[in-house]
Short mmCIF file of C-alpha atoms and ligand atoms in Angstrom, two decimals:
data_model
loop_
_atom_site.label_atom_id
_atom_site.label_comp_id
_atom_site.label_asym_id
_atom_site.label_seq_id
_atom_site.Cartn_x
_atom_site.Cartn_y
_atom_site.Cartn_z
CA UNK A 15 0.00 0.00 0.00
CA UNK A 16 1.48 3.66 -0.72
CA UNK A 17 0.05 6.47 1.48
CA UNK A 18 0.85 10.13 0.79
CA UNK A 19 1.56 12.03 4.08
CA UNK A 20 0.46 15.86 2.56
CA UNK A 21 2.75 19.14 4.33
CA UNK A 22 5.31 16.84 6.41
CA UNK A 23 6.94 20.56 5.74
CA UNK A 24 5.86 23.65 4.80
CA UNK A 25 6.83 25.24 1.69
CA UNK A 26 9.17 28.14 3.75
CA UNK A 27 10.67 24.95 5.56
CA UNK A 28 11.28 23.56 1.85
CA UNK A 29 12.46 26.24 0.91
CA UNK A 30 14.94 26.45 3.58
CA UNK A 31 16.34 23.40 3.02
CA UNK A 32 16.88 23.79 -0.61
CA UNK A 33 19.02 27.13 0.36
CA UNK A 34 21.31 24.81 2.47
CA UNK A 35 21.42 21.68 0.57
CA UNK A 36 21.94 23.52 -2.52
CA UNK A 37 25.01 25.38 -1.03
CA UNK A 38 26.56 21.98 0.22
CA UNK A 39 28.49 19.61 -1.39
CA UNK A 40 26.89 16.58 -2.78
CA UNK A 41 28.91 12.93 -3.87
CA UNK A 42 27.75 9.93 -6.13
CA UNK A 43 24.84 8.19 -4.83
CA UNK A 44 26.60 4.88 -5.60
CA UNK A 45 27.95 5.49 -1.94
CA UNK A 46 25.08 4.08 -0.01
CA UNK A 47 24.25 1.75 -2.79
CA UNK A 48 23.91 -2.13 -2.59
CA UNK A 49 25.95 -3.90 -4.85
CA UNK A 50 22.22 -5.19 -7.60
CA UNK A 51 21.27 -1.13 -6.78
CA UNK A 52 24.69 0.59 -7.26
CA UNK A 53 24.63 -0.75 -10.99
CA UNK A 54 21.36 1.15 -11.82
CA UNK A 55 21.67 4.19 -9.38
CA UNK A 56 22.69 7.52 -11.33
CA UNK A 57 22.19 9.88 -9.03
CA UNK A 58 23.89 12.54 -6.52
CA UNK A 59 23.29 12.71 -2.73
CA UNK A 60 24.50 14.56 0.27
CA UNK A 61 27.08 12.62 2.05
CA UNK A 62 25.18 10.67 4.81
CA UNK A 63 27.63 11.23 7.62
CA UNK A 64 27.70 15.49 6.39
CA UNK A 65 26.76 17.66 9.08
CA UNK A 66 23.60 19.59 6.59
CA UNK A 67 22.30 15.76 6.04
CA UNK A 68 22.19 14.99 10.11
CA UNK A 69 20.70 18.54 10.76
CA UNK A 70 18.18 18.37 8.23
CA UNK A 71 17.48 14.64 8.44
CA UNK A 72 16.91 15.33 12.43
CA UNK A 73 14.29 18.36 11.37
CA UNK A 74 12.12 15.85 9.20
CA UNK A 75 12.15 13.01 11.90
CA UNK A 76 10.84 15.39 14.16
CA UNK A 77 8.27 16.94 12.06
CA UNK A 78 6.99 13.05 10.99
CA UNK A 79 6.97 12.19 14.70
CA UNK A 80 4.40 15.25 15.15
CA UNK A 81 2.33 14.05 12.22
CA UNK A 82 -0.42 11.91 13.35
CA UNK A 83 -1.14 10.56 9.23
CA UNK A 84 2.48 9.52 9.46
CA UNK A 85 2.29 7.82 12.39
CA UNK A 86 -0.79 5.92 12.19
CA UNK A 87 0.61 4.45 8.93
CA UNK A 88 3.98 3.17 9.49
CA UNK A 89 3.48 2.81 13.46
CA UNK A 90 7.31 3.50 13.71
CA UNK A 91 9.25 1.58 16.03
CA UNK A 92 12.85 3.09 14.61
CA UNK A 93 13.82 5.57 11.79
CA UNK A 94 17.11 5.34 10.12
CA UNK A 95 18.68 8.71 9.51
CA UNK A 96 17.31 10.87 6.46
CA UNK A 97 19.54 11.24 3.50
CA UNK A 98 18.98 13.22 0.63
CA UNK A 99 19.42 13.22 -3.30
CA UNK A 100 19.13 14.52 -6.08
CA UNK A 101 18.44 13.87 -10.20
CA UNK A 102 19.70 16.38 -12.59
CA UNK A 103 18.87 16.62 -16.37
CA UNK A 104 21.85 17.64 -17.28
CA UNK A 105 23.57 14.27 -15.62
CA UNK A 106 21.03 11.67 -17.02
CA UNK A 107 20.34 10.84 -13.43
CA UNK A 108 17.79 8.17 -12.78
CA UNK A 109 17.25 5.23 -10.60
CA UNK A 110 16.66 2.01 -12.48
CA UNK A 111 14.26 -1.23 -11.11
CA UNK A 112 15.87 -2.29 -7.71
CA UNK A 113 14.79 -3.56 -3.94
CA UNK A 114 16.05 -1.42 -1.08
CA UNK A 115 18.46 -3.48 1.42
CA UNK A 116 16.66 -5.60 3.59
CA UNK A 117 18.76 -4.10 6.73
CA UNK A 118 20.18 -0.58 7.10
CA UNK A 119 23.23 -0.19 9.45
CA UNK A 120 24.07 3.95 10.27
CA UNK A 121 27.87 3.79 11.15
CA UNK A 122 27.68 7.14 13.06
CA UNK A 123 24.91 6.31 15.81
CA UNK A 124 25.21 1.89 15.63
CA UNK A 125 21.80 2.24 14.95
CA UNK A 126 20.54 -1.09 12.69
CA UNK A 127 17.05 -1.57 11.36
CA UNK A 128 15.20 -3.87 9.07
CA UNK A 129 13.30 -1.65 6.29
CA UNK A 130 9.71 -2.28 6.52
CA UNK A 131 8.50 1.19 4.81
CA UNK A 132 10.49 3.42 2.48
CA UNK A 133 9.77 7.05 2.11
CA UNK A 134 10.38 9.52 -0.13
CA UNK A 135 9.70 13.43 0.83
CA UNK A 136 9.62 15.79 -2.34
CA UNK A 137 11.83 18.96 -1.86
CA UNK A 138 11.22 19.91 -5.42
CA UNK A 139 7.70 21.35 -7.12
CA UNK A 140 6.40 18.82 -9.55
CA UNK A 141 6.60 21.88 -12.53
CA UNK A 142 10.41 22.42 -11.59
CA UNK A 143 11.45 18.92 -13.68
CA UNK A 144 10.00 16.49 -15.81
CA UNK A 145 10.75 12.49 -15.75
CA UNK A 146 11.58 12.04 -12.25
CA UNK A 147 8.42 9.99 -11.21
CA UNK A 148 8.61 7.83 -8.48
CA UNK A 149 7.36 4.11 -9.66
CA UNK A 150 6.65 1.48 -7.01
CA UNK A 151 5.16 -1.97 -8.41
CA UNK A 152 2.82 -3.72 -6.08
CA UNK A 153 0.17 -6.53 -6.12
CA UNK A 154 -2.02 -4.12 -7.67
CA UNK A 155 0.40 -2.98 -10.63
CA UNK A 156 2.97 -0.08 -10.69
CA UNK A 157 1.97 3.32 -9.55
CA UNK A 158 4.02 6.90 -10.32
CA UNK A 159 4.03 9.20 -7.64
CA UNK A 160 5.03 12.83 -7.69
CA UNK A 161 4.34 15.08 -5.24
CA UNK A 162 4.11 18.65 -4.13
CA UNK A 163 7.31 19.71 -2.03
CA UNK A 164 7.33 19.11 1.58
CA UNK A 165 5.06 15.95 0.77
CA UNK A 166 5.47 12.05 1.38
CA UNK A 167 4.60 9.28 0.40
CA UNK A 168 5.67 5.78 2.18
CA UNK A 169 5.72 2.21 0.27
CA UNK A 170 6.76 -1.11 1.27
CA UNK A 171 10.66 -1.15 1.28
CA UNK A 172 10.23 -4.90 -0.07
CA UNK A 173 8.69 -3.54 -3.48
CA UNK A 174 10.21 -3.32 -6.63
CA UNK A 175 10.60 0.31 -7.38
CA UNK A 176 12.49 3.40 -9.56
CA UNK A 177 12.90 6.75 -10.18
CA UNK A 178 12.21 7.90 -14.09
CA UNK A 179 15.17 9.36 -15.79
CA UNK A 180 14.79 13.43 -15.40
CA UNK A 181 14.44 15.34 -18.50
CA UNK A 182 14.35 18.89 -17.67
CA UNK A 183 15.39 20.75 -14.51
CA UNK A 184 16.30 19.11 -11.19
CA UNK A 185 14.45 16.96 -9.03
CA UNK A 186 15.66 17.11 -5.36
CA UNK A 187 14.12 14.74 -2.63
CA UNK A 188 15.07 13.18 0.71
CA UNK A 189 14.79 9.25 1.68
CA UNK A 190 15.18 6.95 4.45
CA UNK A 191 13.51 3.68 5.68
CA UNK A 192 12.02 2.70 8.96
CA UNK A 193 11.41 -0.17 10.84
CA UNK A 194 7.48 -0.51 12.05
CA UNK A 195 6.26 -2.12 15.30
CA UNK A 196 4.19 -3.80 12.88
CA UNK A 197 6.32 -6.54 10.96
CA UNK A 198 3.52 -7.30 8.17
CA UNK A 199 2.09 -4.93 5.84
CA UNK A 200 -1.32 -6.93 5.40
CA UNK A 201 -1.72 -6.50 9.19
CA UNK A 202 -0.22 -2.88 9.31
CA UNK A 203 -2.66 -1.79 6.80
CA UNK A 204 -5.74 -3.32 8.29
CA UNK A 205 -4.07 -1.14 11.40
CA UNK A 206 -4.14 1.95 9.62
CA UNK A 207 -7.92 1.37 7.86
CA UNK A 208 -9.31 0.96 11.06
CA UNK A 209 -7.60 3.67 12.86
CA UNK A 210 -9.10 5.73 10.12
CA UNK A 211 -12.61 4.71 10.37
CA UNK A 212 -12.15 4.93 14.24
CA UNK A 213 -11.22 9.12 13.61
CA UNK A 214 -14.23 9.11 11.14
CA UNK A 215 -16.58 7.54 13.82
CA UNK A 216 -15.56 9.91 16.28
CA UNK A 217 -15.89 12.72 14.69
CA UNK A 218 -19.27 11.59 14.17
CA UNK A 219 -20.36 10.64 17.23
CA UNK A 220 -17.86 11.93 19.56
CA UNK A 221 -15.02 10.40 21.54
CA UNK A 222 -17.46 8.81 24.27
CA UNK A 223 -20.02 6.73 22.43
CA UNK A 224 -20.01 3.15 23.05
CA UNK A 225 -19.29 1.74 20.06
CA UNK A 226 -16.23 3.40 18.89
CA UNK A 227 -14.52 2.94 22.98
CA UNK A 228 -14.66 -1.10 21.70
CA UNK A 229 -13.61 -0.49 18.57
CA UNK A 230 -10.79 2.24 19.84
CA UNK A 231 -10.01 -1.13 22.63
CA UNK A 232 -9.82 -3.45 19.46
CA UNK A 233 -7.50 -1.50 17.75
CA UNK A 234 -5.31 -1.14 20.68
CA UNK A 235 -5.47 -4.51 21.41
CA UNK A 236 -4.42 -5.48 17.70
CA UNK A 237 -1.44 -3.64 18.15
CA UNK A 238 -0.77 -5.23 20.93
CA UNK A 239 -1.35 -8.68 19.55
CA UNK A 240 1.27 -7.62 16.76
CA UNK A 241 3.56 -5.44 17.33
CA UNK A 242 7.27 -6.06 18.45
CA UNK A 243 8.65 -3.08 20.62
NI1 NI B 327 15.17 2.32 -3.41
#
């Protein structure tokens, strides 16, 4: 399932971060690249372990954290450290058909998680570039996502999945994985529906009637049942 998480920034946050990143100095995005990956990655990125990618990577965990879309969808249990890339016309950067790493190690903090969700937030306007589309394949076929800066969108890490060659301008984004309390994405994503008709219920009936107290115990419960803290 792909969910788009709308204003994880707002556009003078996006803007902000495109004056610093675009000021720093970037490297080939073969770096961080697994060895299937590195032969179909064409890309730039911010050093991982660069002071601009920590600071900025720490801003966007926190503003996720805050984001209650965000976290009733990937029910986080750890978030690997943000890094950031970017496609340029000019260098026939794309990101051919590949399957993120099934475990992410971050030498700086020791931190080591299995990637259960990818993400991908858009620091570029969707009129600034062409080509550049985000495709993930899933059970139900292969979907292109591009989004409004300061927007996400999170997709099973385990999918097969590319980024379109850019044709025009630049297309700048950051990306990280995370590991979920929630091991399954059939189970997470039941999670997340009924989380979502629990907030519709309420807001119908309000946060004491009968009904929705079970259901809000069932969900609870569920996550209980399944998740791995
Ligand atoms: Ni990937």
């Amino acid at each position: 399932m792909l969910i788009c998480i709308p204003e994880v920034l707002s556009k003078a946050e996006v803007a902000e971060f495109r004056r610093i990143m675009d000021a720093a100095d970037w490297e080939d995005g073969r770096s961080t690249a697994g060895a299937q990956s590195a032969m179909v990655k064409r890309n730039e990125q911010l050093p991982p372990d660069s002071e601009v990618a920590r600071k900025l990577g720490q801003r966007i965990i926190s503003a996720l954290t805050k984001n209650p879309r965000f976290l009733a969808a990937a029910i986080p249990l750890q978030i690997f450290p943000p890094l950031f890339n970017r496609y340029a016309a000019s260098g026939g950067h794309h990101f051919g058909i590949h399957v993120d790493n099934a475990v992410r190690g971050d030498p700086l903090t020791g931190l080591r998680i299995r990637t259960d969700l990818s993400i991908t937030l858009f620091l570029a306007e969707p009129e600034d570039y062409d080509g550049g589309e985000l495709v993930v394949e899933d059970t139900y076929g292969s979907h292109e996502v591009k989004l409004p800066a300061g927007d996400a969108v999170l997709y099973p890490a385990s999918s097969l999945h590319m980024v379109t060659p850019v044709t025009r301008g630049t297309r700048v984004a950051s990306f990280f994985w995370m590991q979920s309390m929630i091991r399954d994405a059939h189970a997470r994503s039941m999670i997340f529906d009924l989380d979502t008709a629990i907030q519709g219920l309420t807001e119908r009936l309000g946060r004491d009637d009968p009904e929705t107290v079970k259901l809000t115990g069932i969900y609870h419960n569920l996550i209980r049942y399944w998740a791995e803290v």
